[in-house]
C-alpha cells in the first residue's frame, strides 16, 4: 500500500477555511440541495450550529477529518493493508487541537473496497455543513453524531473499546472480503481528538444504516429480550426521531419472502464471527420504508437495503428495510 511509514507520526495538518465553512466539492453541492429538500423530515435531529455547546468540538472534528482524509487522497491504497498499516498512528497538529488517525491506511483501503469515494467521504465529514446530534435511547454514555447529509454516523468510544476494535480489525477486514454481502456495519475510521493539552477523546465513524432516511417510517433496535426494552413512542405527527425496541415491536411481523434463506444464512455467518471475537452484546436494527406502487412485488414486501450488524465495540446493529 502506498502510505506513509508505519508507527506514530506527528505532522502539521493542512486545513480547510476556518469557521466550519463548506468544503467545495460536487458532493457538497448535492448535500446543500438535499438539506434544503429534507430539512422538514429531519427535525427530530438537532443541528449543532453556533451557540450549541458542542459546536466548537464538532468544528474541530470536521477540520481534523478533512485533513486526515486528504492524507489518504494524497496516498491512495494500492493493495490490501499490511501489518504496518493496521498499526499506524498519524497525529495531525491543528491550531488548538490534535487529531489522531488510527490504522488510517487500512481504513482507507477498506473504504476503497466498499466503493466509497474519498472526495465524498471528505465532503460529508468535513466543514460542509453542521453535524447533527442524535439523542440515543442507548444506556451507554457515548455521544452520537450524524454528518450533515446523514450518510455517516460518529460515536464516541472509550479507550479500551478502541483497543479491542483495533485488535480485531484485521479479522474484520478479512471477514468483509470473504463475505462482501455481510450484514456487519461498515466501520470506516477510528480517531482521537485532544484539545490543547487535555485528555484524548476517541470516536469511530460508520456508514449509517438509515441512509437515505427520507422515507423511513419506523426504526427498531431488537435485542431478543424484554427487560428494559420499551421506548415511549413519539406523539402522532411528531418529527422526533426515535429508535424503538423489542416491546414496541410486539404484534408485528416481516415477510422476507424468497430472501429469507439468504438472510438467515448470512446472519449465521456474521454471528459466528462475532462469537469468535467474544462479542456478546449485539442487536438487530430494522427500518421500515414505505414502497412506491412501482416498487411493490408480488408479495408486496421486499428488502431494499441489506442489514448491518455493528461489531467490535460491544453492541451491534443490523438493518432490514421492508414494507
GROMACS .gro file of C-alpha atoms in nm:
model
  323
    1UNK     CA    1   0.000   0.000   0.000
    2UNK     CA    2   0.133   0.343  -0.089
    3UNK     CA    3   0.113   0.501   0.256
    4UNK     CA    4   0.333   0.695   0.495
    5UNK     CA    5   0.577   0.496   0.708
    6UNK     CA    6   0.420   0.297   0.994
    7UNK     CA    7   0.423   0.381   1.363
    8UNK     CA    8   0.331   0.702   1.549
    9UNK     CA    9   0.388   1.017   1.344
   10UNK     CA   10   0.307   1.381   1.406
   11UNK     CA   11   0.262   1.632   1.126
   12UNK     CA   12   0.133   1.985   1.085
   13UNK     CA   13  -0.203   1.945   0.915
   14UNK     CA   14  -0.342   2.138   0.620
   15UNK     CA   15  -0.692   2.256   0.695
   16UNK     CA   16  -0.994   2.399   0.517
   17UNK     CA   17  -1.113   2.751   0.581
   18UNK     CA   18  -1.185   2.819   0.946
   19UNK     CA   19  -1.529   2.856   1.092
   20UNK     CA   20  -1.680   2.532   0.963
   21UNK     CA   21  -1.725   2.677   0.614
   22UNK     CA   22  -1.828   2.440   0.336
   23UNK     CA   23  -1.563   2.242   0.152
   24UNK     CA   24  -1.601   2.274  -0.222
   25UNK     CA   25  -1.700   1.953  -0.395
   26UNK     CA   26  -1.973   1.807  -0.610
   27UNK     CA   27  -2.092   1.607  -0.310
   28UNK     CA   28  -2.107   1.925  -0.101
   29UNK     CA   29  -2.329   2.099  -0.357
   30UNK     CA   30  -2.556   1.796  -0.369
   31UNK     CA   31  -2.560   1.800   0.011
   32UNK     CA   32  -2.684   2.160   0.016
   33UNK     CA   33  -2.971   2.073  -0.218
   34UNK     CA   34  -3.052   1.767  -0.006
   35UNK     CA   35  -3.057   1.971   0.316
   36UNK     CA   36  -3.299   2.223   0.170
   37UNK     CA   37  -3.531   1.947   0.047
   38UNK     CA   38  -3.514   1.731   0.356
   39UNK     CA   39  -3.498   1.990   0.632
   40UNK     CA   40  -3.851   1.925   0.750
   41UNK     CA   41  -3.801   1.548   0.767
   42UNK     CA   42  -3.502   1.568   1.000
   43UNK     CA   43  -3.644   1.798   1.267
   44UNK     CA   44  -3.608   1.515   1.518
   45UNK     CA   45  -3.229   1.562   1.495
   46UNK     CA   46  -3.055   1.868   1.630
   47UNK     CA   47  -2.820   2.079   1.422
   48UNK     CA   48  -2.500   2.162   1.607
   49UNK     CA   49  -2.480   2.522   1.496
   50UNK     CA   50  -2.323   2.832   1.655
   51UNK     CA   51  -2.435   2.860   2.014
   52UNK     CA   52  -2.465   2.486   2.063
   53UNK     CA   53  -2.245   2.357   2.346
   54UNK     CA   54  -2.081   2.106   2.109
   55UNK     CA   55  -2.029   2.344   1.817
   56UNK     CA   56  -1.660   2.412   1.881
   57UNK     CA   57  -1.588   2.043   1.934
   58UNK     CA   58  -1.761   1.934   1.614
   59UNK     CA   59  -1.587   2.209   1.416
   60UNK     CA   60  -1.257   2.063   1.533
   61UNK     CA   61  -1.373   1.716   1.432
   62UNK     CA   62  -1.472   1.842   1.087
   63UNK     CA   63  -1.144   2.026   1.024
   64UNK     CA   64  -0.945   1.731   1.154
   65UNK     CA   65  -1.130   1.474   0.943
   66UNK     CA   66  -1.095   1.691   0.633
   67UNK     CA   67  -0.716   1.694   0.678
   68UNK     CA   68  -0.699   1.326   0.771
   69UNK     CA   69  -0.889   1.225   0.458
   70UNK     CA   70  -0.662   1.444   0.249
   71UNK     CA   71  -0.371   1.220   0.355
   72UNK     CA   72  -0.544   0.912   0.217
   73UNK     CA   73  -0.632   1.102  -0.101
   74UNK     CA   74  -0.268   1.201  -0.146
   75UNK     CA   75  -0.153   0.843  -0.072
   76UNK     CA   76  -0.427   0.617  -0.217
   77UNK     CA   77  -0.411   0.244  -0.138
   78UNK     CA   78  -0.254   0.019  -0.400
   79UNK     CA   79  -0.322  -0.317  -0.236
   80UNK     CA   80  -0.458  -0.490   0.073
   81UNK     CA   81  -0.338  -0.343   0.405
   82UNK     CA   82  -0.018  -0.470   0.562
   83UNK     CA   83   0.053  -0.536   0.928
   84UNK     CA   84   0.214  -0.193   0.950
   85UNK     CA   85  -0.097  -0.030   0.801
   86UNK     CA   86  -0.309  -0.170   1.083
   87UNK     CA   87  -0.073  -0.032   1.349
   88UNK     CA   88  -0.006   0.313   1.204
   89UNK     CA   89  -0.096   0.616   1.415
   90UNK     CA   90  -0.086   0.958   1.247
   91UNK     CA   91  -0.124   1.270   1.463
   92UNK     CA   92  -0.202   1.594   1.279
   93UNK     CA   93  -0.145   1.919   1.469
   94UNK     CA   94  -0.404   2.190   1.417
   95UNK     CA   95  -0.446   2.527   1.581
   96UNK     CA   96  -0.577   2.446   1.929
   97UNK     CA   97  -0.614   2.071   1.891
   98UNK     CA   98  -0.465   1.748   1.757
   99UNK     CA   99  -0.646   1.479   1.563
  100UNK     CA  100  -0.511   1.125   1.558
  101UNK     CA  101  -0.591   0.875   1.283
  102UNK     CA  102  -0.552   0.513   1.388
  103UNK     CA  103  -0.489   0.246   1.123
  104UNK     CA  104  -0.553   0.511   0.859
  105UNK     CA  105  -0.414   0.320   0.557
  106UNK     CA  106  -0.615   0.010   0.649
  107UNK     CA  107  -0.938   0.204   0.674
  108UNK     CA  108  -0.861   0.392   0.351
  109UNK     CA  109  -0.826   0.060   0.171
  110UNK     CA  110  -1.149  -0.066   0.330
  111UNK     CA  111  -1.339   0.245   0.216
  112UNK     CA  112  -1.195   0.198  -0.133
  113UNK     CA  113  -1.302  -0.169  -0.138
  114UNK     CA  114  -1.656  -0.062  -0.044
  115UNK     CA  115  -1.671   0.172  -0.342
  116UNK     CA  116  -1.672   0.484  -0.127
  117UNK     CA  117  -1.504   0.782  -0.294
  118UNK     CA  118  -1.265   0.966  -0.064
  119UNK     CA  119  -1.381   1.300  -0.200
  120UNK     CA  120  -1.740   1.227  -0.100
  121UNK     CA  121  -1.625   1.099   0.240
  122UNK     CA  122  -1.421   1.415   0.297
  123UNK     CA  123  -1.704   1.647   0.187
  124UNK     CA  124  -1.962   1.476   0.411
  125UNK     CA  125  -1.747   1.472   0.725
  126UNK     CA  126  -1.561   1.799   0.668
  127UNK     CA  127  -1.689   2.156   0.708
  128UNK     CA  128  -1.968   2.118   0.453
  129UNK     CA  129  -2.250   2.173   0.699
  130UNK     CA  130  -2.323   2.127   1.070
  131UNK     CA  131  -2.318   1.783   1.225
  132UNK     CA  132  -2.646   1.658   1.363
  133UNK     CA  133  -2.677   1.549   1.725
  134UNK     CA  134  -2.866   1.225   1.771
  135UNK     CA  135  -3.016   1.167   2.116
  136UNK     CA  136  -2.993   0.791   2.151
  137UNK     CA  137  -3.209   0.571   2.375
  138UNK     CA  138  -2.898   0.360   2.444
  139UNK     CA  139  -2.784   0.323   2.805
  140UNK     CA  140  -2.425   0.394   2.709
  141UNK     CA  141  -2.283   0.738   2.783
  142UNK     CA  142  -2.148   0.773   2.431
  143UNK     CA  143  -2.223   1.078   2.218
  144UNK     CA  144  -2.375   1.020   1.876
  145UNK     CA  145  -2.348   1.245   1.570
  146UNK     CA  146  -2.451   1.228   1.206
  147UNK     CA  147  -2.284   1.401   0.915
  148UNK     CA  148  -2.493   1.683   0.769
  149UNK     CA  149  -2.625   1.453   0.494
  150UNK     CA  150  -2.695   1.174   0.748
  151UNK     CA  151  -2.476   0.935   0.549
  152UNK     CA  152  -2.214   0.876   0.819
  153UNK     CA  153  -2.251   0.804   1.188
  154UNK     CA  154  -1.996   0.913   1.450
  155UNK     CA  155  -1.985   0.768   1.801
  156UNK     CA  156  -1.752   0.839   2.091
  157UNK     CA  157  -1.572   0.537   2.236
  158UNK     CA  158  -1.372   0.452   2.546
  159UNK     CA  159  -1.001   0.387   2.505
  160UNK     CA  160  -1.037   0.018   2.593
  161UNK     CA  161  -1.314  -0.021   2.334
  162UNK     CA  162  -1.089   0.132   2.069
  163UNK     CA  163  -0.805  -0.103   2.164
  164UNK     CA  164  -1.036  -0.403   2.126
  165UNK     CA  165  -1.166  -0.278   1.794
  166UNK     CA  166  -0.818  -0.227   1.651
  167UNK     CA  167  -0.705  -0.567   1.778
  168UNK     CA  168  -0.988  -0.731   1.581
  169UNK     CA  169  -0.963  -0.503   1.278
  170UNK     CA  170  -0.753  -0.736   1.056
  171UNK     CA  171  -1.002  -1.020   1.105
  172UNK     CA  172  -1.294  -0.782   1.047
  173UNK     CA  173  -1.148  -0.668   0.715
  174UNK     CA  174  -1.082  -1.029   0.619
  175UNK     CA  175  -1.441  -1.125   0.702
  176UNK     CA  176  -1.579  -0.849   0.480
  177UNK     CA  177  -1.356  -0.961   0.196
  178UNK     CA  178  -1.475  -1.321   0.230
  179UNK     CA  179  -1.838  -1.214   0.266
  180UNK     CA  180  -1.896  -0.893   0.068
  181UNK     CA  181  -2.269  -0.912   0.144
  182UNK     CA  182  -2.210  -0.935   0.518
  183UNK     CA  183  -2.465  -0.765   0.740
  184UNK     CA  184  -2.193  -0.625   0.966
  185UNK     CA  185  -2.183  -0.249   0.997
  186UNK     CA  186  -1.917  -0.082   0.783
  187UNK     CA  187  -1.658   0.073   1.012
  188UNK     CA  188  -1.478   0.348   0.822
  189UNK     CA  189  -1.238   0.511   1.064
  190UNK     CA  190  -1.108   0.542   1.420
  191UNK     CA  191  -0.977   0.872   1.552
  192UNK     CA  192  -0.864   1.052   1.866
  193UNK     CA  193  -0.910   1.420   1.947
  194UNK     CA  194  -0.708   1.616   2.201
  195UNK     CA  195  -0.795   1.978   2.273
  196UNK     CA  196  -0.496   2.183   2.391
  197UNK     CA  197  -0.321   1.953   2.643
  198UNK     CA  198  -0.638   1.784   2.759
  199UNK     CA  199  -0.732   1.418   2.766
  200UNK     CA  200  -0.774   1.232   2.438
  201UNK     CA  201  -1.127   1.154   2.326
  202UNK     CA  202  -1.183   0.868   2.084
  203UNK     CA  203  -1.454   0.825   1.823
  204UNK     CA  204  -1.538   0.590   1.537
  205UNK     CA  205  -1.706   0.651   1.202
  206UNK     CA  206  -1.955   0.413   1.042
  207UNK     CA  207  -2.187   0.418   0.745
  208UNK     CA  208  -2.537   0.499   0.864
  209UNK     CA  209  -2.773   0.209   0.804
  210UNK     CA  210  -3.060   0.459   0.787
  211UNK     CA  211  -2.935   0.637   0.477
  212UNK     CA  212  -3.123   0.776   0.292
  213UNK     CA  213  -3.368   0.848   0.572
  214UNK     CA  214  -3.638   1.041   0.390
  215UNK     CA  215  -3.888   0.754   0.350
  216UNK     CA  216  -3.820   0.559   0.670
  217UNK     CA  217  -4.129   0.549   0.890
  218UNK     CA  218  -4.017   0.328   1.182
  219UNK     CA  219  -3.688   0.221   1.338
  220UNK     CA  220  -3.634  -0.068   1.580
  221UNK     CA  221  -3.341  -0.196   1.784
  222UNK     CA  222  -3.415  -0.565   1.851
  223UNK     CA  223  -3.206  -0.747   2.111
  224UNK     CA  224  -3.421  -1.057   2.173
  225UNK     CA  225  -3.519  -0.984   2.533
  226UNK     CA  226  -3.791  -0.791   2.713
  227UNK     CA  227  -3.609  -0.634   3.010
  228UNK     CA  228  -3.595  -0.255   2.971
  229UNK     CA  229  -3.686  -0.293   2.603
  230UNK     CA  230  -3.962  -0.034   2.570
  231UNK     CA  231  -3.935   0.322   2.438
  232UNK     CA  232  -4.224   0.563   2.477
  233UNK     CA  233  -4.325   0.639   2.115
  234UNK     CA  234  -4.331   0.997   1.993
  235UNK     CA  235  -4.677   1.156   1.973
  236UNK     CA  236  -4.850   1.113   1.638
  237UNK     CA  237  -4.730   1.374   1.393
  238UNK     CA  238  -4.417   1.450   1.597
  239UNK     CA  239  -4.095   1.494   1.395
  240UNK     CA  240  -3.888   1.339   1.675
  241UNK     CA  241  -3.664   1.057   1.552
  242UNK     CA  242  -3.679   0.760   1.790
  243UNK     CA  243  -3.536   0.410   1.774
  244UNK     CA  244  -3.794   0.176   1.928
  245UNK     CA  245  -3.719  -0.159   2.097
  246UNK     CA  246  -3.841  -0.517   2.136
  247UNK     CA  247  -4.161  -0.449   2.327
  248UNK     CA  248  -4.263  -0.182   2.076
  249UNK     CA  249  -4.232  -0.443   1.800
  250UNK     CA  250  -4.468  -0.695   1.961
  251UNK     CA  251  -4.751  -0.799   1.732
  252UNK     CA  252  -4.562  -0.702   1.415
  253UNK     CA  253  -4.419  -0.944   1.157
  254UNK     CA  254  -4.200  -0.918   0.848
  255UNK     CA  255  -4.242  -1.139   0.542
  256UNK     CA  256  -3.895  -1.180   0.391
  257UNK     CA  257  -4.021  -1.391   0.103
  258UNK     CA  258  -3.752  -1.559  -0.110
  259UNK     CA  259  -3.478  -1.362   0.068
  260UNK     CA  260  -3.542  -1.538   0.399
  261UNK     CA  261  -3.294  -1.823   0.347
  262UNK     CA  262  -3.018  -1.589   0.230
  263UNK     CA  263  -3.069  -1.350   0.520
  264UNK     CA  264  -3.068  -1.624   0.783
  265UNK     CA  265  -2.755  -1.782   0.635
  266UNK     CA  266  -2.570  -1.451   0.632
  267UNK     CA  267  -2.677  -1.382   0.989
  268UNK     CA  268  -2.537  -1.721   1.093
  269UNK     CA  269  -2.204  -1.640   0.930
  270UNK     CA  270  -2.185  -1.298   1.094
  271UNK     CA  271  -2.292  -1.409   1.440
  272UNK     CA  272  -2.042  -1.696   1.426
  273UNK     CA  273  -1.773  -1.438   1.350
  274UNK     CA  274  -1.884  -1.222   1.644
  275UNK     CA  275  -1.877  -1.526   1.875
  276UNK     CA  276  -1.519  -1.594   1.768
  277UNK     CA  277  -1.434  -1.240   1.878
  278UNK     CA  278  -1.620  -1.290   2.208
  279UNK     CA  279  -1.861  -1.009   2.125
  280UNK     CA  280  -2.165  -1.096   2.334
  281UNK     CA  281  -2.390  -0.791   2.303
  282UNK     CA  282  -2.528  -0.704   1.962
  283UNK     CA  283  -2.872  -0.631   1.826
  284UNK     CA  284  -3.076  -0.620   1.509
  285UNK     CA  285  -3.161  -0.275   1.378
  286UNK     CA  286  -3.464  -0.268   1.148
  287UNK     CA  287  -3.614   0.015   0.950
  288UNK     CA  288  -3.948   0.017   0.769
  289UNK     CA  289  -3.961   0.208   0.443
  290UNK     CA  290  -4.284   0.269   0.258
  291UNK     CA  291  -4.284   0.145  -0.101
  292UNK     CA  292  -4.399   0.328  -0.409
  293UNK     CA  293  -4.652   0.142  -0.620
  294UNK     CA  294  -4.395   0.053  -0.888
  295UNK     CA  295  -4.167  -0.096  -0.619
  296UNK     CA  296  -4.417  -0.346  -0.487
  297UNK     CA  297  -4.351  -0.705  -0.586
  298UNK     CA  298  -4.592  -1.000  -0.596
  299UNK     CA  299  -4.556  -1.048  -0.222
  300UNK     CA  300  -4.584  -0.673  -0.152
  301UNK     CA  301  -4.278  -0.697   0.070
  302UNK     CA  302  -3.908  -0.680  -0.002
  303UNK     CA  303  -3.578  -0.587   0.150
  304UNK     CA  304  -3.434  -0.276  -0.011
  305UNK     CA  305  -3.115  -0.242   0.186
  306UNK     CA  306  -2.924  -0.527   0.338
  307UNK     CA  307  -2.890  -0.504   0.709
  308UNK     CA  308  -2.595  -0.415   0.921
  309UNK     CA  309  -2.463  -0.554   1.246
  310UNK     CA  310  -2.208  -0.331   1.415
  311UNK     CA  311  -1.933  -0.549   1.563
  312UNK     CA  312  -1.631  -0.492   1.778
  313UNK     CA  313  -1.745  -0.213   2.009
  314UNK     CA  314  -1.974  -0.419   2.230
  315UNK     CA  315  -2.308  -0.351   2.066
  316UNK     CA  316  -2.405  -0.424   1.710
  317UNK     CA  317  -2.663  -0.304   1.464
  318UNK     CA  318  -2.840  -0.453   1.171
  319UNK     CA  319  -3.100  -0.313   0.937
  320UNK     CA  320  -3.378  -0.474   0.741
  321UNK     CA  321  -3.597  -0.249   0.534
  322UNK     CA  322  -3.937  -0.385   0.449
  323UNK     CA  323  -4.288  -0.283   0.359
   0.00000   0.00000   0.00000
